[in-house]
Amino acid sequence: MNKKRYALWTSTIVAASLFLSGCQLLTGYKKIDEADSAKAWVGKVQPIDGEVNIMCVGTYHCEIVQIDHTLIIAPDSHEPVNPQMVEAPPNYNATNPAQMNMDMTPLLNKNSIKVVPLTASGMPGLTNYYARMMPKKHEIHVNFYPEKNMEYVERFAMIHDFVESGTYQLRAYQKKTSAQSGSLLETASPEPLCIELLQGNKVQRRFCKQLGAEHQGEFVETDMVNTDSTATTSKKITTL
């Protein structure tokens, strides 16, 4: 298995049919926002030299549930598994986390992981967190909640070599497909769900769920060359 091209995308239920188009961030299947509105969902990340910060955006709620063999956010309580892993300063404001001031200490070693409150979630009473870790190859597991419904979750996992320090995002959106091609069944199906890995503002990798009969429900990583072309090639990702 080529772990550099590895991802997992499964869902607990089948989504209802959509007639939406465009490359758009997900804020629920019934409420689609433009990609530029991602900033409204993101609080302030305070990067530290030599570290990697990673967060997830694009849906009502998302959680980094696991990094490597370390559990981060519990999927049942939606809170950090280990309170000692949380770095929240005394002046942390739970009602408006984006306005907090932080003076964070560097990680102790290459295996250290910290989680930091980022912003209030689109789900009432929940908080989005981002994770701090050291640059190296990591396996990241994320739960995305595209609807305002905790019973519907999309699970995504990937292995990526974080060579450079900096801020990364795993961003969910819906990929535009051609309404002029495909069968009536295909054109009536939901627009494909995709995840982009961004380093700063640059897309590093892109994964999209497949709707075709041959690879129904599978998650495929697409090449980053000429990705806006209809002739874009893709590569099947081995799943767990």
PDB file of C-alpha atoms in Angstrom:
ATOM      1  CA  MET A   1       0.000   0.000   0.000  1.00  0.00           C
ATOM      2  CA  ASN A   2       1.348   3.423  -0.914  1.00  0.00           C
ATOM      3  CA  LYS A   3       0.673   5.377   2.243  1.00  0.00           C
ATOM      4  CA  LYS A   4       1.433   8.697   0.560  1.00  0.00           C
ATOM      5  CA  ARG A   5      -1.685   8.154  -1.552  1.00  0.00           C
ATOM      6  CA  TYR A   6      -3.916   6.843   1.201  1.00  0.00           C
ATOM      7  CA  ALA A   7      -7.268   8.061   2.351  1.00  0.00           C
ATOM      8  CA  LEU A   8     -10.507   6.848   3.798  1.00  0.00           C
ATOM      9  CA  TRP A   9     -13.922   8.301   3.258  1.00  0.00           C
ATOM     10  CA  THR A  10     -17.007   6.519   4.556  1.00  0.00           C
ATOM     11  CA  SER A  11     -20.440   7.684   5.605  1.00  0.00           C
ATOM     12  CA  THR A  12     -22.935   6.371   8.108  1.00  0.00           C
ATOM     13  CA  ILE A  13     -25.936   7.044   5.852  1.00  0.00           C
ATOM     14  CA  VAL A  14     -26.577   7.820   2.212  1.00  0.00           C
ATOM     15  CA  ALA A  15     -27.095  11.527   1.476  1.00  0.00           C
ATOM     16  CA  ALA A  16     -30.274  12.719  -0.217  1.00  0.00           C
ATOM     17  CA  SER A  17     -30.176  13.708  -3.888  1.00  0.00           C
ATOM     18  CA  LEU A  18     -28.994  17.233  -4.694  1.00  0.00           C
ATOM     19  CA  PHE A  19     -29.364  19.462  -7.701  1.00  0.00           C
ATOM     20  CA  LEU A  20     -26.580  21.859  -6.707  1.00  0.00           C
ATOM     21  CA  SER A  21     -23.654  22.958  -8.820  1.00  0.00           C
ATOM     22  CA  GLY A  22     -20.368  24.768  -8.357  1.00  0.00           C
ATOM     23  CA  CYS A  23     -17.254  24.180  -6.291  1.00  0.00           C
ATOM     24  CA  GLN A  24     -18.591  25.243  -2.916  1.00  0.00           C
ATOM     25  CA  LEU A  25     -17.816  24.803   0.740  1.00  0.00           C
ATOM     26  CA  LEU A  26     -20.262  22.624   2.597  1.00  0.00           C
ATOM     27  CA  THR A  27     -22.222  24.201   5.410  1.00  0.00           C
ATOM     28  CA  GLY A  28     -24.899  21.551   5.204  1.00  0.00           C
ATOM     29  CA  TYR A  29     -26.571  20.022   2.170  1.00  0.00           C
ATOM     30  CA  LYS A  30     -29.481  22.464   2.410  1.00  0.00           C
ATOM     31  CA  LYS A  31     -27.296  25.510   2.984  1.00  0.00           C
ATOM     32  CA  ILE A  32     -24.391  25.940   0.577  1.00  0.00           C
ATOM     33  CA  ASP A  33     -22.067  28.923   0.959  1.00  0.00           C
ATOM     34  CA  GLU A  34     -19.457  30.260  -1.432  1.00  0.00           C
ATOM     35  CA  ALA A  35     -15.883  29.131  -0.858  1.00  0.00           C
ATOM     36  CA  ASP A  36     -14.812  32.631   0.188  1.00  0.00           C
ATOM     37  CA  SER A  37     -17.057  32.381   3.243  1.00  0.00           C
ATOM     38  CA  ALA A  38     -14.641  29.862   4.776  1.00  0.00           C
ATOM     39  CA  LYS A  39     -13.026  32.727   6.660  1.00  0.00           C
ATOM     40  CA  ALA A  40     -16.226  33.192   8.636  1.00  0.00           C
ATOM     41  CA  TRP A  41     -15.811  29.696  10.089  1.00  0.00           C
ATOM     42  CA  VAL A  42     -12.156  30.023  11.008  1.00  0.00           C
ATOM     43  CA  GLY A  43     -10.794  31.644  14.141  1.00  0.00           C
ATOM     44  CA  LYS A  44      -7.230  32.781  14.661  1.00  0.00           C
ATOM     45  CA  VAL A  45      -4.364  30.298  14.559  1.00  0.00           C
ATOM     46  CA  GLN A  46      -1.151  31.337  16.268  1.00  0.00           C
ATOM     47  CA  PRO A  47       1.648  29.488  14.437  1.00  0.00           C
ATOM     48  CA  ILE A  48       4.899  28.630  16.190  1.00  0.00           C
ATOM     49  CA  ASP A  49       8.119  28.285  14.234  1.00  0.00           C
ATOM     50  CA  GLY A  50       8.933  24.676  13.467  1.00  0.00           C
ATOM     51  CA  GLU A  51       5.410  23.368  14.155  1.00  0.00           C
ATOM     52  CA  VAL A  52       2.475  22.234  12.043  1.00  0.00           C
ATOM     53  CA  ASN A  53      -1.020  23.540  12.768  1.00  0.00           C
ATOM     54  CA  ILE A  54      -3.896  21.644  11.172  1.00  0.00           C
ATOM     55  CA  MET A  55      -7.621  22.400  11.213  1.00  0.00           C
ATOM     56  CA  CYS A  56     -10.754  21.322   9.380  1.00  0.00           C
ATOM     57  CA  VAL A  57     -13.364  23.634   7.818  1.00  0.00           C
ATOM     58  CA  GLY A  58     -16.293  23.631   5.415  1.00  0.00           C
ATOM     59  CA  THR A  59     -19.141  21.914   7.271  1.00  0.00           C
ATOM     60  CA  TYR A  60     -21.389  22.738  10.209  1.00  0.00           C
ATOM     61  CA  HIS A  61     -18.932  20.949  12.451  1.00  0.00           C
ATOM     62  CA  CYS A  62     -15.760  18.901  12.067  1.00  0.00           C
ATOM     63  CA  GLU A  63     -13.385  17.210  14.457  1.00  0.00           C
ATOM     64  CA  ILE A  64      -9.837  15.911  14.259  1.00  0.00           C
ATOM     65  CA  VAL A  65     -10.558  12.650  16.038  1.00  0.00           C
ATOM     66  CA  GLN A  66      -7.150  10.998  15.762  1.00  0.00           C
ATOM     67  CA  ILE A  67      -3.541  11.779  14.825  1.00  0.00           C
ATOM     68  CA  ASP A  68      -1.351   8.706  14.362  1.00  0.00           C
ATOM     69  CA  HIS A  69      -2.183   6.481  17.354  1.00  0.00           C
ATOM     70  CA  THR A  70      -3.323   9.350  19.565  1.00  0.00           C
ATOM     71  CA  LEU A  71      -7.037   9.977  20.073  1.00  0.00           C
ATOM     72  CA  ILE A  72      -7.794  13.702  19.959  1.00  0.00           C
ATOM     73  CA  ILE A  73     -11.527  14.491  20.005  1.00  0.00           C
ATOM     74  CA  ALA A  74     -14.003  11.899  21.298  1.00  0.00           C
ATOM     75  CA  PRO A  75     -16.745  11.315  18.679  1.00  0.00           C
ATOM     76  CA  ASP A  76     -19.367  10.718  21.381  1.00  0.00           C
ATOM     77  CA  SER A  77     -18.748  13.745  23.623  1.00  0.00           C
ATOM     78  CA  HIS A  78     -17.144  15.921  20.886  1.00  0.00           C
ATOM     79  CA  GLU A  79     -14.627  17.086  23.475  1.00  0.00           C
ATOM     80  CA  PRO A  80     -10.855  16.503  23.769  1.00  0.00           C
ATOM     81  CA  VAL A  81     -10.090  12.989  25.011  1.00  0.00           C
ATOM     82  CA  ASN A  82      -7.277  14.176  27.271  1.00  0.00           C
ATOM     83  CA  PRO A  83      -7.785  17.551  29.022  1.00  0.00           C
ATOM     84  CA  GLN A  84      -4.008  17.815  29.503  1.00  0.00           C
ATOM     85  CA  MET A  85      -3.654  17.954  25.730  1.00  0.00           C
ATOM     86  CA  VAL A  86      -5.735  21.145  25.520  1.00  0.00           C
ATOM     87  CA  GLU A  87      -3.937  24.467  25.494  1.00  0.00           C
ATOM     88  CA  ALA A  88      -6.417  27.140  26.488  1.00  0.00           C
ATOM     89  CA  PRO A  89      -5.188  30.333  28.180  1.00  0.00           C
ATOM     90  CA  PRO A  90      -6.905  31.764  31.272  1.00  0.00           C
ATOM     91  CA  ASN A  91      -8.596  34.480  29.191  1.00  0.00           C
ATOM     92  CA  TYR A  92     -10.149  31.971  26.784  1.00  0.00           C
ATOM     93  CA  ASN A  93     -13.659  33.116  25.843  1.00  0.00           C
ATOM     94  CA  ALA A  94     -15.846  30.102  25.054  1.00  0.00           C
ATOM     95  CA  THR A  95     -18.527  32.263  23.427  1.00  0.00           C
ATOM     96  CA  ASN A  96     -16.049  33.946  21.093  1.00  0.00           C
ATOM     97  CA  PRO A  97     -12.859  31.853  20.811  1.00  0.00           C
ATOM     98  CA  ALA A  98     -11.653  33.785  17.758  1.00  0.00           C
ATOM     99  CA  GLN A  99     -10.869  36.825  19.911  1.00  0.00           C
ATOM    100  CA  MET A 100      -8.650  35.131  22.454  1.00  0.00           C
ATOM    101  CA  ASN A 101      -5.033  36.130  23.065  1.00  0.00           C
ATOM    102  CA  MET A 102      -2.588  33.263  23.414  1.00  0.00           C
ATOM    103  CA  ASP A 103       0.993  32.873  24.472  1.00  0.00           C
ATOM    104  CA  MET A 104       1.667  29.255  23.611  1.00  0.00           C
ATOM    105  CA  THR A 105       4.689  27.222  24.557  1.00  0.00           C
ATOM    106  CA  PRO A 106       6.482  25.072  21.953  1.00  0.00           C
ATOM    107  CA  LEU A 107       5.872  21.328  21.837  1.00  0.00           C
ATOM    108  CA  LEU A 108       8.165  19.217  23.975  1.00  0.00           C
ATOM    109  CA  ASN A 109       9.183  16.605  21.381  1.00  0.00           C
ATOM    110  CA  LYS A 110       8.428  15.259  17.898  1.00  0.00           C
ATOM    111  CA  ASN A 111       5.561  13.108  19.197  1.00  0.00           C
ATOM    112  CA  SER A 112       3.833  15.824  21.218  1.00  0.00           C
ATOM    113  CA  ILE A 113       0.340  16.921  20.162  1.00  0.00           C
ATOM    114  CA  LYS A 114      -1.716  19.814  21.497  1.00  0.00           C
ATOM    115  CA  VAL A 115      -5.254  20.911  20.664  1.00  0.00           C
ATOM    116  CA  VAL A 116      -6.349  24.532  20.811  1.00  0.00           C
ATOM    117  CA  PRO A 117      -9.901  25.985  20.800  1.00  0.00           C
ATOM    118  CA  LEU A 118     -10.377  27.683  17.448  1.00  0.00           C
ATOM    119  CA  THR A 119     -13.930  28.906  17.032  1.00  0.00           C
ATOM    120  CA  ALA A 120     -17.495  28.239  18.034  1.00  0.00           C
ATOM    121  CA  SER A 121     -19.013  25.432  15.979  1.00  0.00           C
ATOM    122  CA  GLY A 122     -21.983  25.665  13.642  1.00  0.00           C
ATOM    123  CA  MET A 123     -23.512  23.092  16.005  1.00  0.00           C
ATOM    124  CA  PRO A 124     -24.825  24.794  19.149  1.00  0.00           C
ATOM    125  CA  GLY A 125     -22.752  24.096  22.244  1.00  0.00           C
ATOM    126  CA  LEU A 126     -19.754  22.641  20.394  1.00  0.00           C
ATOM    127  CA  THR A 127     -16.287  24.053  19.724  1.00  0.00           C
ATOM    128  CA  ASN A 128     -13.939  23.556  16.797  1.00  0.00           C
ATOM    129  CA  TYR A 129     -10.326  22.818  17.709  1.00  0.00           C
ATOM    130  CA  TYR A 130      -7.107  22.811  15.730  1.00  0.00           C
ATOM    131  CA  ALA A 131      -4.118  20.592  16.432  1.00  0.00           C
ATOM    132  CA  ARG A 132      -0.445  21.400  16.886  1.00  0.00           C
ATOM    133  CA  MET A 133       2.167  18.793  15.962  1.00  0.00           C
ATOM    134  CA  MET A 134       5.707  18.493  14.659  1.00  0.00           C
ATOM    135  CA  PRO A 135       6.533  18.227  10.930  1.00  0.00           C
ATOM    136  CA  LYS A 136       6.761  14.566   9.857  1.00  0.00           C
ATOM    137  CA  LYS A 137       4.531  11.913   8.298  1.00  0.00           C
ATOM    138  CA  HIS A 138       1.199  11.791  10.115  1.00  0.00           C
ATOM    139  CA  GLU A 139      -2.020   9.842   9.789  1.00  0.00           C
ATOM    140  CA  ILE A 140      -4.977  12.209  10.270  1.00  0.00           C
ATOM    141  CA  HIS A 141      -8.582  11.147  10.926  1.00  0.00           C
ATOM    142  CA  VAL A 142     -11.354  13.736  10.677  1.00  0.00           C
ATOM    143  CA  ASN A 143     -15.127  13.568  11.145  1.00  0.00           C
ATOM    144  CA  PHE A 144     -17.152  16.025   9.035  1.00  0.00           C
ATOM    145  CA  TYR A 145     -20.803  16.883   9.763  1.00  0.00           C
ATOM    146  CA  PRO A 146     -22.298  18.290   6.526  1.00  0.00           C
ATOM    147  CA  GLU A 147     -25.781  18.617   8.010  1.00  0.00           C
ATOM    148  CA  LYS A 148     -26.970  20.098  11.272  1.00  0.00           C
ATOM    149  CA  ASN A 149     -27.458  16.564  12.459  1.00  0.00           C
ATOM    150  CA  MET A 150     -25.002  14.692  14.645  1.00  0.00           C
ATOM    151  CA  GLU A 151     -26.362  11.376  13.358  1.00  0.00           C
ATOM    152  CA  TYR A 152     -24.842  11.974   9.922  1.00  0.00           C
ATOM    153  CA  VAL A 153     -21.061  11.972   9.813  1.00  0.00           C
ATOM    154  CA  GLU A 154     -18.555  11.647   6.982  1.00  0.00           C
ATOM    155  CA  ARG A 155     -15.288  10.038   8.097  1.00  0.00           C
ATOM    156  CA  PHE A 156     -12.090  10.929   6.296  1.00  0.00           C
ATOM    157  CA  ALA A 157      -8.504   9.772   6.850  1.00  0.00           C
ATOM    158  CA  MET A 158      -5.238  10.362   5.072  1.00  0.00           C
ATOM    159  CA  ILE A 159      -1.521   9.883   5.525  1.00  0.00           C
ATOM    160  CA  HIS A 160       0.583  12.885   4.587  1.00  0.00           C
ATOM    161  CA  ASP A 161       4.232  13.805   5.005  1.00  0.00           C
ATOM    162  CA  PHE A 162       4.160  17.268   6.559  1.00  0.00           C
ATOM    163  CA  VAL A 163       7.638  18.256   5.450  1.00  0.00           C
ATOM    164  CA  GLU A 164       7.240  21.964   6.129  1.00  0.00           C
ATOM    165  CA  SER A 165       5.961  23.690   9.227  1.00  0.00           C
ATOM    166  CA  GLY A 166       3.031  26.080   8.910  1.00  0.00           C
ATOM    167  CA  THR A 167      -0.758  26.122   8.904  1.00  0.00           C
ATOM    168  CA  TYR A 168      -2.747  23.465   7.023  1.00  0.00           C
ATOM    169  CA  GLN A 169      -6.469  23.051   6.383  1.00  0.00           C
ATOM    170  CA  LEU A 170      -8.603  20.075   5.472  1.00  0.00           C
ATOM    171  CA  ARG A 171     -11.439  21.828   3.662  1.00  0.00           C
ATOM    172  CA  ALA A 172     -14.697  20.184   2.590  1.00  0.00           C
ATOM    173  CA  TYR A 173     -16.569  21.330  -0.505  1.00  0.00           C
ATOM    174  CA  GLN A 174     -18.739  20.060  -3.338  1.00  0.00           C
ATOM    175  CA  LYS A 175     -17.163  19.562  -6.747  1.00  0.00           C
ATOM    176  CA  LYS A 176     -18.872  20.913  -9.848  1.00  0.00           C
ATOM    177  CA  THR A 177     -19.767  18.265 -12.400  1.00  0.00           C
ATOM    178  CA  SER A 178     -20.935  18.646 -15.983  1.00  0.00           C
ATOM    179  CA  ALA A 179     -24.719  18.598 -16.275  1.00  0.00           C
ATOM    180  CA  GLN A 180     -24.343  17.748 -19.960  1.00  0.00           C
ATOM    181  CA  SER A 181     -22.765  14.356 -19.450  1.00  0.00           C
ATOM    182  CA  GLY A 182     -23.736  11.145 -17.760  1.00  0.00           C
ATOM    183  CA  SER A 183     -26.992   9.278 -17.400  1.00  0.00           C
ATOM    184  CA  LEU A 184     -30.139  10.726 -15.883  1.00  0.00           C
ATOM    185  CA  LEU A 185     -29.360   8.801 -12.696  1.00  0.00           C
ATOM    186  CA  GLU A 186     -25.857  10.281 -12.554  1.00  0.00           C
ATOM    187  CA  THR A 187     -27.037  13.848 -13.122  1.00  0.00           C
ATOM    188  CA  ALA A 188     -29.688  13.439 -10.420  1.00  0.00           C
ATOM    189  CA  SER A 189     -27.118  12.230  -7.881  1.00  0.00           C
ATOM    190  CA  PRO A 190     -25.522  14.504  -5.263  1.00  0.00           C
ATOM    191  CA  GLU A 191     -22.546  16.570  -6.351  1.00  0.00           C
ATOM    192  CA  PRO A 192     -19.331  14.760  -5.325  1.00  0.00           C
ATOM    193  CA  LEU A 193     -17.980  15.547  -1.877  1.00  0.00           C
ATOM    194  CA  CYS A 194     -14.334  16.576  -1.873  1.00  0.00           C
ATOM    195  CA  ILE A 195     -11.623  17.380   0.650  1.00  0.00           C
ATOM    196  CA  GLU A 196      -8.673  19.624  -0.119  1.00  0.00           C
ATOM    197  CA  LEU A 197      -5.490  19.764   1.912  1.00  0.00           C
ATOM    198  CA  LEU A 198      -4.228  23.338   1.874  1.00  0.00           C
ATOM    199  CA  GLN A 199      -0.893  24.613   3.092  1.00  0.00           C
ATOM    200  CA  GLY A 200      -1.531  28.280   3.666  1.00  0.00           C
ATOM    201  CA  ASN A 201      -3.569  29.258   0.611  1.00  0.00           C
ATOM    202  CA  LYS A 202      -2.096  26.610  -1.690  1.00  0.00           C
ATOM    203  CA  VAL A 203      -3.888  23.330  -2.401  1.00  0.00           C
ATOM    204  CA  GLN A 204      -1.516  20.410  -1.873  1.00  0.00           C
ATOM    205  CA  ARG A 205      -3.847  17.434  -2.366  1.00  0.00           C
ATOM    206  CA  ARG A 206      -7.457  16.844  -3.358  1.00  0.00           C
ATOM    207  CA  PHE A 207      -9.717  13.853  -2.630  1.00  0.00           C
ATOM    208  CA  CYS A 208     -13.205  13.374  -4.089  1.00  0.00           C
ATOM    209  CA  LYS A 209     -15.882  10.795  -3.498  1.00  0.00           C
ATOM    210  CA  GLN A 210     -16.862   8.801  -6.583  1.00  0.00           C
ATOM    211  CA  LEU A 211     -20.440   8.490  -7.783  1.00  0.00           C
ATOM    212  CA  GLY A 212     -19.943   6.125 -10.728  1.00  0.00           C
ATOM    213  CA  ALA A 213     -21.139   2.542 -10.616  1.00  0.00           C
ATOM    214  CA  GLU A 214     -17.615   1.105 -10.777  1.00  0.00           C
ATOM    215  CA  HIS A 215     -16.282   2.985  -7.763  1.00  0.00           C
ATOM    216  CA  GLN A 216     -19.504   3.983  -5.999  1.00  0.00           C
ATOM    217  CA  GLY A 217     -18.761   5.662  -2.686  1.00  0.00           C
ATOM    218  CA  GLU A 218     -14.995   5.279  -2.997  1.00  0.00           C
ATOM    219  CA  PHE A 219     -12.672   8.160  -2.315  1.00  0.00           C
ATOM    220  CA  VAL A 220     -10.187   9.056  -5.014  1.00  0.00           C
ATOM    221  CA  GLU A 221      -7.225  11.415  -4.959  1.00  0.00           C
ATOM    222  CA  THR A 222      -7.080  13.538  -8.101  1.00  0.00           C
ATOM    223  CA  ASP A 223      -3.916  14.795  -9.740  1.00  0.00           C
ATOM    224  CA  MET A 224      -3.096  18.422  -9.020  1.00  0.00           C
ATOM    225  CA  VAL A 225      -2.077  19.118 -12.641  1.00  0.00           C
ATOM    226  CA  ASN A 226      -4.840  20.694 -14.724  1.00  0.00           C
ATOM    227  CA  THR A 227      -7.421  19.942 -12.039  1.00  0.00           C
ATOM    228  CA  ASP A 228      -9.826  22.481 -13.546  1.00  0.00           C
ATOM    229  CA  SER A 229      -9.977  20.532 -16.790  1.00  0.00           C
ATOM    230  CA  THR A 230     -12.668  17.969 -17.481  1.00  0.00           C
ATOM    231  CA  ALA A 231      -9.859  15.661 -18.576  1.00  0.00           C
ATOM    232  CA  THR A 232      -8.320  15.593 -15.090  1.00  0.00           C
ATOM    233  CA  THR A 233      -7.017  12.162 -14.231  1.00  0.00           C
ATOM    234  CA  SER A 234      -7.566  10.517 -10.885  1.00  0.00           C
ATOM    235  CA  LYS A 235      -6.074   7.740  -8.854  1.00  0.00           C
ATOM    236  CA  LYS A 236      -7.938   5.275  -6.674  1.00  0.00           C
ATOM    237  CA  ILE A 237      -7.090   5.463  -2.988  1.00  0.00           C
ATOM    238  CA  THR A 238      -6.685   2.315  -0.971  1.00  0.00           C
ATOM    239  CA  THR A 239      -9.131   2.374   1.945  1.00  0.00           C
ATOM    240  CA  LEU A 240      -8.960   0.809   5.353  1.00  0.00           C
TER     241      LEU A 240
END
